Short mmCIF file of C-alpha atoms in Angstrom, two decimals:
data_model
loop_
_atom_site.label_atom_id
_atom_site.label_comp_id
_atom_site.label_asym_id
_atom_site.label_seq_id
_atom_site.Cartn_x
_atom_site.Cartn_y
_atom_site.Cartn_z
CA UNK J 1 -10.26 -12.77 -19.98
CA UNK J 2 -11.84 -14.88 -16.99
CA UNK J 3 -10.28 -13.44 -13.13
CA UNK J 4 -10.77 -15.06 -9.87
CA UNK J 5 -10.81 -12.64 -7.10
CA UNK J 6 -10.14 -14.42 -3.51
CA UNK J 7 -11.69 -11.67 -0.91
CA UNK J 8 -15.08 -10.58 -0.80
CA UNK J 9 -14.69 -7.20 1.59
CA UNK J 10 -13.81 -3.13 1.59
CA UNK J 11 -11.09 -3.69 -1.02
CA UNK J 12 -11.84 -6.78 -2.75
CA UNK J 13 -15.43 -5.26 -3.88
CA UNK J 14 -14.16 -2.30 -4.95
CA UNK J 15 -11.09 -4.17 -7.01
CA UNK J 16 -14.22 -6.35 -8.33
CA UNK J 17 -16.57 -4.25 -9.57
CA UNK J 18 -13.51 -2.30 -11.32
CA UNK J 19 -12.93 -5.05 -13.57
CA UNK J 20 -16.21 -6.19 -14.27
CA UNK J 21 -15.83 -2.65 -16.20
CA UNK J 22 -13.23 -3.86 -18.13
CA UNK J 23 -13.22 -3.84 -21.20
CA UNK J 24 -10.60 -6.68 -21.63
CA UNK J 25 -12.85 -8.92 -18.50
CA UNK J 26 -15.47 -10.72 -19.61
CA UNK J 27 -16.27 -13.28 -15.99
CA UNK J 28 -15.36 -12.60 -12.77
CA UNK J 29 -14.75 -15.90 -10.43
CA UNK J 30 -15.06 -14.61 -6.93
CA UNK J 31 -14.87 -16.80 -3.34
CA UNK J 32 -14.85 -15.91 0.15
CA UNK J 33 -14.34 -17.46 3.69
CA UNK J 34 -18.33 -15.72 3.60
CA UNK J 35 -20.21 -17.81 1.08
CA UNK J 36 -22.99 -15.58 1.36
CA UNK J 37 -20.56 -12.34 0.88
CA UNK J 38 -19.10 -13.93 -2.27
CA UNK J 39 -22.42 -14.40 -3.19
CA UNK J 40 -23.91 -11.15 -2.65
CA UNK J 41 -21.30 -9.05 -4.73
CA UNK J 42 -21.37 -11.79 -7.83
CA UNK J 43 -24.65 -11.46 -8.25
CA UNK J 44 -24.36 -7.64 -7.93
CA UNK J 45 -21.75 -7.76 -10.34
CA UNK J 46 -23.42 -11.08 -13.15
CA UNK J 47 -19.98 -12.60 -12.39
CA UNK J 48 -20.07 -16.01 -10.73
CA UNK J 49 -19.96 -16.95 -6.72
CA UNK J 50 -17.19 -20.34 -5.99
CA UNK J 51 -18.22 -21.85 -2.88
CA UNK J 52 -14.16 -22.29 -1.90
CA UNK J 53 -10.33 -21.44 -3.57
CA UNK J 54 -10.23 -24.50 -5.44
CA UNK J 55 -12.82 -23.81 -7.67
CA UNK J 56 -11.27 -20.36 -8.46
CA UNK J 57 -7.70 -22.23 -9.03
CA UNK J 58 -9.82 -25.00 -11.48
CA UNK J 59 -11.79 -23.61 -12.48
CA UNK J 60 -10.17 -22.08 -15.48
CA UNK J 61 -8.88 -18.54 -14.84
CA UNK J 62 -6.13 -16.55 -17.07
CA UNK J 63 -5.75 -14.60 -13.57
CA UNK J 64 -6.30 -14.27 -9.46
CA UNK J 65 -6.57 -11.11 -7.90
CA UNK J 66 -5.83 -11.29 -3.69
CA UNK J 67 -7.74 -9.65 -1.63
CA UNK J 68 -8.07 -11.54 1.53
CA UNK J 69 -6.52 -11.02 4.94
CA UNK J 70 -3.43 -10.34 5.13
CA UNK J 71 -2.14 -14.02 7.07
CA UNK J 72 -3.08 -15.76 3.24
CA UNK J 73 -1.50 -13.67 0.40
CA UNK J 74 1.51 -15.81 0.70
CA UNK J 75 0.33 -18.70 0.82
CA UNK J 76 -1.78 -17.25 -2.37
CA UNK J 77 0.61 -15.95 -4.08
CA UNK J 78 3.13 -19.24 -4.11
CA UNK J 79 -0.70 -21.37 -4.77
CA UNK J 80 -0.69 -18.80 -8.14
CA UNK J 81 2.52 -19.37 -9.09
CA UNK J 82 2.33 -23.00 -8.67
CA UNK J 83 -0.92 -22.73 -11.08
CA UNK J 84 1.09 -20.47 -13.90
CA UNK J 85 -1.73 -17.73 -12.92
CA UNK J 86 -0.65 -14.07 -12.97
CA UNK J 87 -1.60 -12.76 -9.61
CA UNK J 88 -2.31 -9.26 -8.34
CA UNK J 89 -1.85 -9.19 -4.48
CA UNK J 90 -3.50 -6.25 -2.11
CA UNK J 91 0.17 -5.43 0.26
CA UNK J 92 1.95 -7.23 2.19
CA UNK J 93 3.25 -10.60 0.53
CA UNK J 94 3.08 -10.63 4.47
CA UNK J 95 4.12 -9.55 7.39
CA UNK J 96 7.44 -11.01 8.16
CA UNK J 97 10.30 -10.79 6.22
CA UNK J 98 10.52 -14.79 6.83
CA UNK J 99 7.10 -15.30 4.84
CA UNK J 100 8.08 -12.51 2.20
CA UNK J 101 10.83 -14.13 1.38
CA UNK J 102 9.57 -17.72 1.06
CA UNK J 103 6.54 -16.12 -1.95
CA UNK J 104 9.03 -14.15 -3.97
CA UNK J 105 10.73 -17.47 -4.44
CA UNK J 106 7.96 -19.50 -5.53
CA UNK J 107 7.25 -16.79 -8.02
CA UNK J 108 10.88 -17.04 -9.43
CA UNK J 109 10.80 -20.33 -9.49
CA UNK J 110 7.63 -20.65 -11.10
CA UNK J 111 9.06 -18.11 -13.88
CA UNK J 112 4.85 -16.15 -13.56
CA UNK J 113 4.04 -12.19 -12.43
CA UNK J 114 3.27 -10.59 -9.88
CA UNK J 115 1.96 -7.06 -8.95
CA UNK J 116 2.11 -5.50 -5.47
CA UNK J 117 -1.23 -3.06 -4.85
CA UNK J 118 0.66 0.22 -3.80
CA UNK J 119 -1.98 2.51 -5.30
CA UNK J 120 -0.20 5.64 -4.52
CA UNK J 121 2.48 4.06 -7.95
CA UNK J 122 -0.94 5.22 -9.59
CA UNK J 123 -2.13 8.39 -8.03
CA UNK J 124 -1.78 11.85 -10.32
CA UNK J 125 -0.65 14.12 -7.55
CA UNK J 126 2.24 11.08 -6.55
CA UNK J 127 2.79 10.49 -10.59
CA UNK J 128 3.13 14.72 -11.41
CA UNK J 129 5.31 15.05 -8.18
CA UNK J 130 7.71 12.14 -9.14
CA UNK J 131 7.78 13.87 -12.81
CA UNK J 132 9.22 17.36 -11.02
CA UNK J 133 11.88 15.32 -8.93
CA UNK J 134 12.98 12.95 -12.21
CA UNK J 135 12.91 16.60 -14.34
CA UNK J 136 15.15 18.69 -12.19
CA UNK J 137 12.29 20.83 -11.61
CA UNK J 138 13.09 21.29 -7.71
CA UNK J 139 16.97 20.96 -8.50
CA UNK J 140 18.44 19.30 -6.02
CA UNK J 141 15.94 17.41 -3.62
CA UNK J 142 16.82 18.14 0.37
CA UNK J 143 13.51 17.23 2.49
CA UNK J 144 10.97 15.13 1.81
CA UNK J 145 7.93 14.77 4.50
CA UNK J 146 5.42 12.37 3.87
CA UNK J 147 2.26 11.63 6.54
CA UNK J 148 -1.03 9.33 6.61
CA UNK J 149 -3.41 10.07 9.34
CA UNK J 150 -6.48 7.97 9.13
CA UNK J 151 -9.92 9.19 10.47
CA UNK J 152 -11.05 6.70 12.76
CA UNK J 153 -9.01 3.83 14.65
CA UNK J 154 -9.62 0.03 12.75
CA UNK J 155 -11.35 -2.26 14.98
CA UNK J 156 -9.83 -3.55 17.37
CA UNK J 157 -9.80 -7.27 16.48
CA UNK J 158 -8.45 -6.56 13.16
CA UNK J 159 -4.88 -4.43 15.68
CA UNK J 160 -3.58 -7.98 16.56
CA UNK J 161 -3.80 -8.55 13.14
CA UNK J 162 -2.20 -5.38 10.99
CA UNK J 163 1.59 -6.57 11.61
CA UNK J 164 1.59 -2.68 12.91
CA UNK J 165 1.34 1.35 12.08
CA UNK J 166 4.98 0.95 10.40
CA UNK J 167 4.05 -2.31 8.48
CA UNK J 168 0.10 -2.17 7.62
CA UNK J 169 0.07 1.80 7.23
CA UNK J 170 3.44 3.92 7.00
CA UNK J 171 5.15 1.08 4.22
CA UNK J 172 2.92 3.11 2.15
CA UNK J 173 4.76 6.00 2.49
CA UNK J 174 8.01 4.09 2.20
CA UNK J 175 7.24 2.43 -0.95
CA UNK J 176 5.70 5.83 -2.38
CA UNK J 177 8.88 7.71 -1.12
CA UNK J 178 11.44 5.45 -2.98
CA UNK J 179 9.37 5.86 -5.83
CA UNK J 180 9.33 9.82 -6.60
CA UNK J 181 12.71 10.01 -5.77
CA UNK J 182 14.24 7.13 -7.38
CA UNK J 183 16.61 6.29 -4.01
CA UNK J 184 17.04 4.45 -2.01
CA UNK J 185 17.11 4.40 2.66
CA UNK J 186 20.09 3.25 4.00
CA UNK J 187 19.12 4.29 7.52
CA UNK J 188 15.97 5.14 10.67
CA UNK J 189 15.46 6.61 13.63
CA UNK J 190 11.88 5.59 14.89
CA UNK J 191 9.41 6.82 17.39
CA UNK J 192 5.04 5.77 18.18
CA UNK J 193 2.89 6.70 20.85
CA UNK J 194 0.14 4.34 22.77
CA UNK J 195 -1.02 7.34 24.72
CA UNK J 196 -4.15 6.54 22.63
CA UNK J 197 -6.82 3.70 22.49
CA UNK J 198 -5.74 1.28 24.98
CA UNK J 199 -6.38 -1.50 22.28
CA UNK J 200 -2.54 -0.66 20.59
CA UNK J 201 -0.63 -0.98 23.80
CA UNK J 202 -2.96 -4.15 25.31
CA UNK J 203 -0.71 -5.36 21.55
CA UNK J 204 2.71 -3.34 21.70
CA UNK J 205 1.75 -1.22 18.10
CA UNK J 206 0.86 2.45 18.63
CA UNK J 207 -1.68 4.68 17.08
CA UNK J 208 0.82 7.43 16.57
CA UNK J 209 4.28 7.36 14.94
CA UNK J 210 7.76 9.22 13.05
CA UNK J 211 10.76 8.13 11.23
CA UNK J 212 13.09 10.45 10.24
CA UNK J 213 15.11 7.95 7.20
CA UNK J 214 18.00 9.28 5.13
CA UNK J 215 18.48 8.26 1.39
CA UNK J 216 20.69 7.30 -0.62
CA UNK J 217 22.32 10.82 -1.52
CA UNK J 218 22.56 12.14 1.39
CA UNK J 219 18.31 13.54 1.13
CA UNK J 220 16.30 13.53 4.81
CA UNK J 221 12.72 12.73 5.01
CA UNK J 222 9.95 12.11 7.86
CA UNK J 223 7.89 9.99 7.94
CA UNK J 224 4.08 9.82 10.19
CA UNK J 225 1.25 8.45 10.44
CA UNK J 226 -1.19 8.21 13.15
CA UNK J 227 -4.88 6.11 13.46
CA UNK J 228 -6.76 8.91 15.26
CA UNK J 229 -6.89 11.88 12.86
CA UNK J 230 -10.49 13.76 13.44
CA UNK J 231 -10.66 15.77 11.38
CA UNK J 232 -10.31 13.47 7.92
CA UNK J 233 -8.56 11.36 6.35
CA UNK J 234 -5.75 12.76 5.42
CA UNK J 235 -2.64 11.70 3.35
CA UNK J 236 0.07 13.92 1.86
CA UNK J 237 3.46 14.76 0.57
CA UNK J 238 5.43 17.57 -0.10
CA UNK J 239 9.09 17.64 -1.44
CA UNK J 240 11.17 20.39 -1.23
CA UNK J 241 14.77 20.96 -3.38
CA UNK J 242 16.81 23.84 -3.96
CA UNK J 243 14.34 25.27 -6.89
CA UNK J 244 11.21 24.93 -5.64
CA UNK J 245 8.72 23.21 -3.39
CA UNK J 246 6.22 20.99 -4.11
CA UNK J 247 2.42 19.03 -2.04
CA UNK J 248 0.74 16.09 -3.14
CA UNK J 249 -2.64 15.56 -1.78
CA UNK J 250 -3.50 19.26 -1.07
CA UNK J 251 -6.68 20.20 -2.22
CA UNK J 252 -9.63 21.91 -1.06
CA UNK J 253 -10.63 17.55 0.60
CA UNK J 254 -7.55 18.34 2.47
CA UNK J 255 -8.83 17.36 5.88
CA UNK J 256 -7.05 20.89 7.39
CA UNK J 257 -7.36 24.28 8.72
CA UNK J 258 -5.06 27.23 8.71
CA UNK J 259 -5.28 29.47 11.33
CA UNK J 260 -3.92 32.51 9.56
CA UNK J 261 -6.77 35.82 9.49
CA UNK J 262 -6.06 35.77 4.98
CA UNK J 263 -6.34 31.27 4.97
CA UNK J 264 -7.81 29.26 3.30
CA UNK J 265 -11.20 27.42 4.36
CA UNK J 266 -11.65 24.03 5.49
CA UNK J 267 -12.70 21.89 4.02
CA UNK J 268 -16.25 21.59 3.79
CA UNK J 269 -15.54 17.85 2.24
CA UNK J 270 -12.36 16.06 3.40
CA UNK J 271 -11.88 13.05 2.90
CA UNK J 272 -13.22 10.40 4.20
CA UNK J 273 -11.08 7.06 3.96
CA UNK J 274 -8.53 5.51 1.40
CA UNK J 275 -11.38 4.40 -1.17
CA UNK J 276 -12.40 7.92 -0.93
CA UNK J 277 -9.35 9.65 -1.58
CA UNK J 278 -7.59 7.26 -4.22
CA UNK J 279 -10.59 5.22 -5.67
CA UNK J 280 -9.10 7.04 -9.47
CA UNK J 281 -5.10 5.54 -8.61
CA UNK J 282 -7.29 1.93 -7.31
CA UNK J 283 -8.74 1.19 -10.55
CA UNK J 284 -5.59 2.30 -12.68
CA UNK J 285 -3.63 0.38 -10.67
CA UNK J 286 -6.26 -2.89 -12.01
CA UNK J 287 -6.43 -2.25 -15.21
CA UNK J 288 -2.88 -1.92 -15.61
CA UNK J 289 -2.69 -5.64 -14.27
CA UNK J 290 -5.20 -6.84 -17.04
CA UNK J 291 -2.68 -4.78 -19.36
CA UNK J 292 0.35 -7.12 -17.72
CA UNK J 293 -1.65 -10.60 -18.26
CA UNK J 294 -1.90 -9.14 -21.60
CA UNK J 295 1.55 -8.41 -21.87
CA UNK J 296 0.88 -5.06 -23.18
CA UNK J 297 3.64 -3.82 -20.19
CA UNK J 298 5.84 -4.17 -17.66
CA UNK J 299 4.92 -4.62 -14.68
CA UNK J 300 4.46 -0.88 -12.21
CA UNK J 301 5.26 -3.28 -8.84
CA UNK J 302 6.24 -6.37 -8.46
CA UNK J 303 6.66 -8.34 -5.37
CA UNK J 304 10.36 -7.04 -4.83
CA UNK J 305 9.07 -3.39 -4.56
CA UNK J 306 7.02 -4.61 -1.71
CA UNK J 307 9.98 -6.20 -0.20
CA UNK J 308 11.94 -3.34 -0.14
CA UNK J 309 9.11 -1.25 1.54
CA UNK J 310 8.52 -4.17 3.92
CA UNK J 311 12.45 -3.85 5.09
CA UNK J 312 12.24 0.02 5.94
CA UNK J 313 9.21 -1.07 7.82
CA UNK J 314 10.94 -4.07 9.74
CA UNK J 315 14.06 -1.05 10.53
CA UNK J 316 11.24 1.54 12.11
CA UNK J 317 10.28 -1.61 14.14
CA UNK J 318 13.21 -2.53 15.25
CA UNK J 319 14.29 1.65 16.08
CA UNK J 320 11.52 1.87 17.90
CA UNK J 321 11.94 -1.15 20.23
CA UNK J 322 15.61 -0.51 20.63
CA UNK J 323 15.33 3.11 20.79
CA UNK J 324 17.96 3.41 19.01
CA UNK J 325 19.31 4.39 14.48
CA UNK J 326 19.30 0.72 12.26
CA UNK J 327 20.64 0.92 9.19
CA UNK J 328 19.28 -0.66 6.41
CA UNK J 329 21.97 -2.94 5.47
CA UNK J 330 21.32 -5.27 9.47
CA UNK J 331 17.41 -5.92 8.06
CA UNK J 332 17.63 -9.64 5.97
CA UNK J 333 16.53 -9.26 2.18
CA UNK J 334 19.25 -7.09 0.94
CA UNK J 335 20.79 -8.96 -1.76
CA UNK J 336 17.02 -11.14 -2.48
#
């Protein structure tokens, strides 16, 4: 199999290395806006560097992996669809609903495959939580607490391109909440704080956020995120039911310290970032994409799943701005 990879940044480099080791991937064609970066990555992996995107689509690839800048995702998805190529794309499809829906329309019209990069669906802890919830171990689920905490803010130039904390960061929590519980969010109330680095205030974003979400079976969930968690990278989910309570992301690298006299010690080597924490999950999702291209398994995360998560993020952003409860039915795209 010959795969074209567009975008040789941090996540693109990781995905390229994973694909280069896959037994079914015979060759890679890599391109990037920075041609020197693409050439350097290709040389390290024994891959082929393409001078531009056009060559990726004309050099006979069997599938495309998109890890380019977010602003380019929708256009590249549409181009892959028109070329009849299966595509894996890092989230999001686009930073707005209109762009997302337009790209999905192109994929539907072409009848091609689009797999989105929500890597938590391939993490062992979240998979075990899903099995526990679906298998009845917890009994009636009544409370879910999800959180994502980055150890430091992103570069200032990233903030205006990110789409904001709900769309860029918490969207992972919204997706995994649906995937683990099997239920849909019906209403949200969200708030945020921009009391941290001034760049967030400058662009109308927040560095810390919290949302209360109600699911269609009455389960209550909270989702929090921050860009300023100096202890380390902390991603967790706690699920409480009438029979039991479980936690995802609680291990000897969780960057949290107990104040109890007999509590566990602080982590010696806390998680430093998403590639550190989710490396096995990232590898597993690309392996799944290869299987999808080979028609050996169904698509584990198609574009419609990304749309559901984005609608929740949009509802949270609306709630934060207008300081009110927002019903998901207010957000366009429900029937798409």
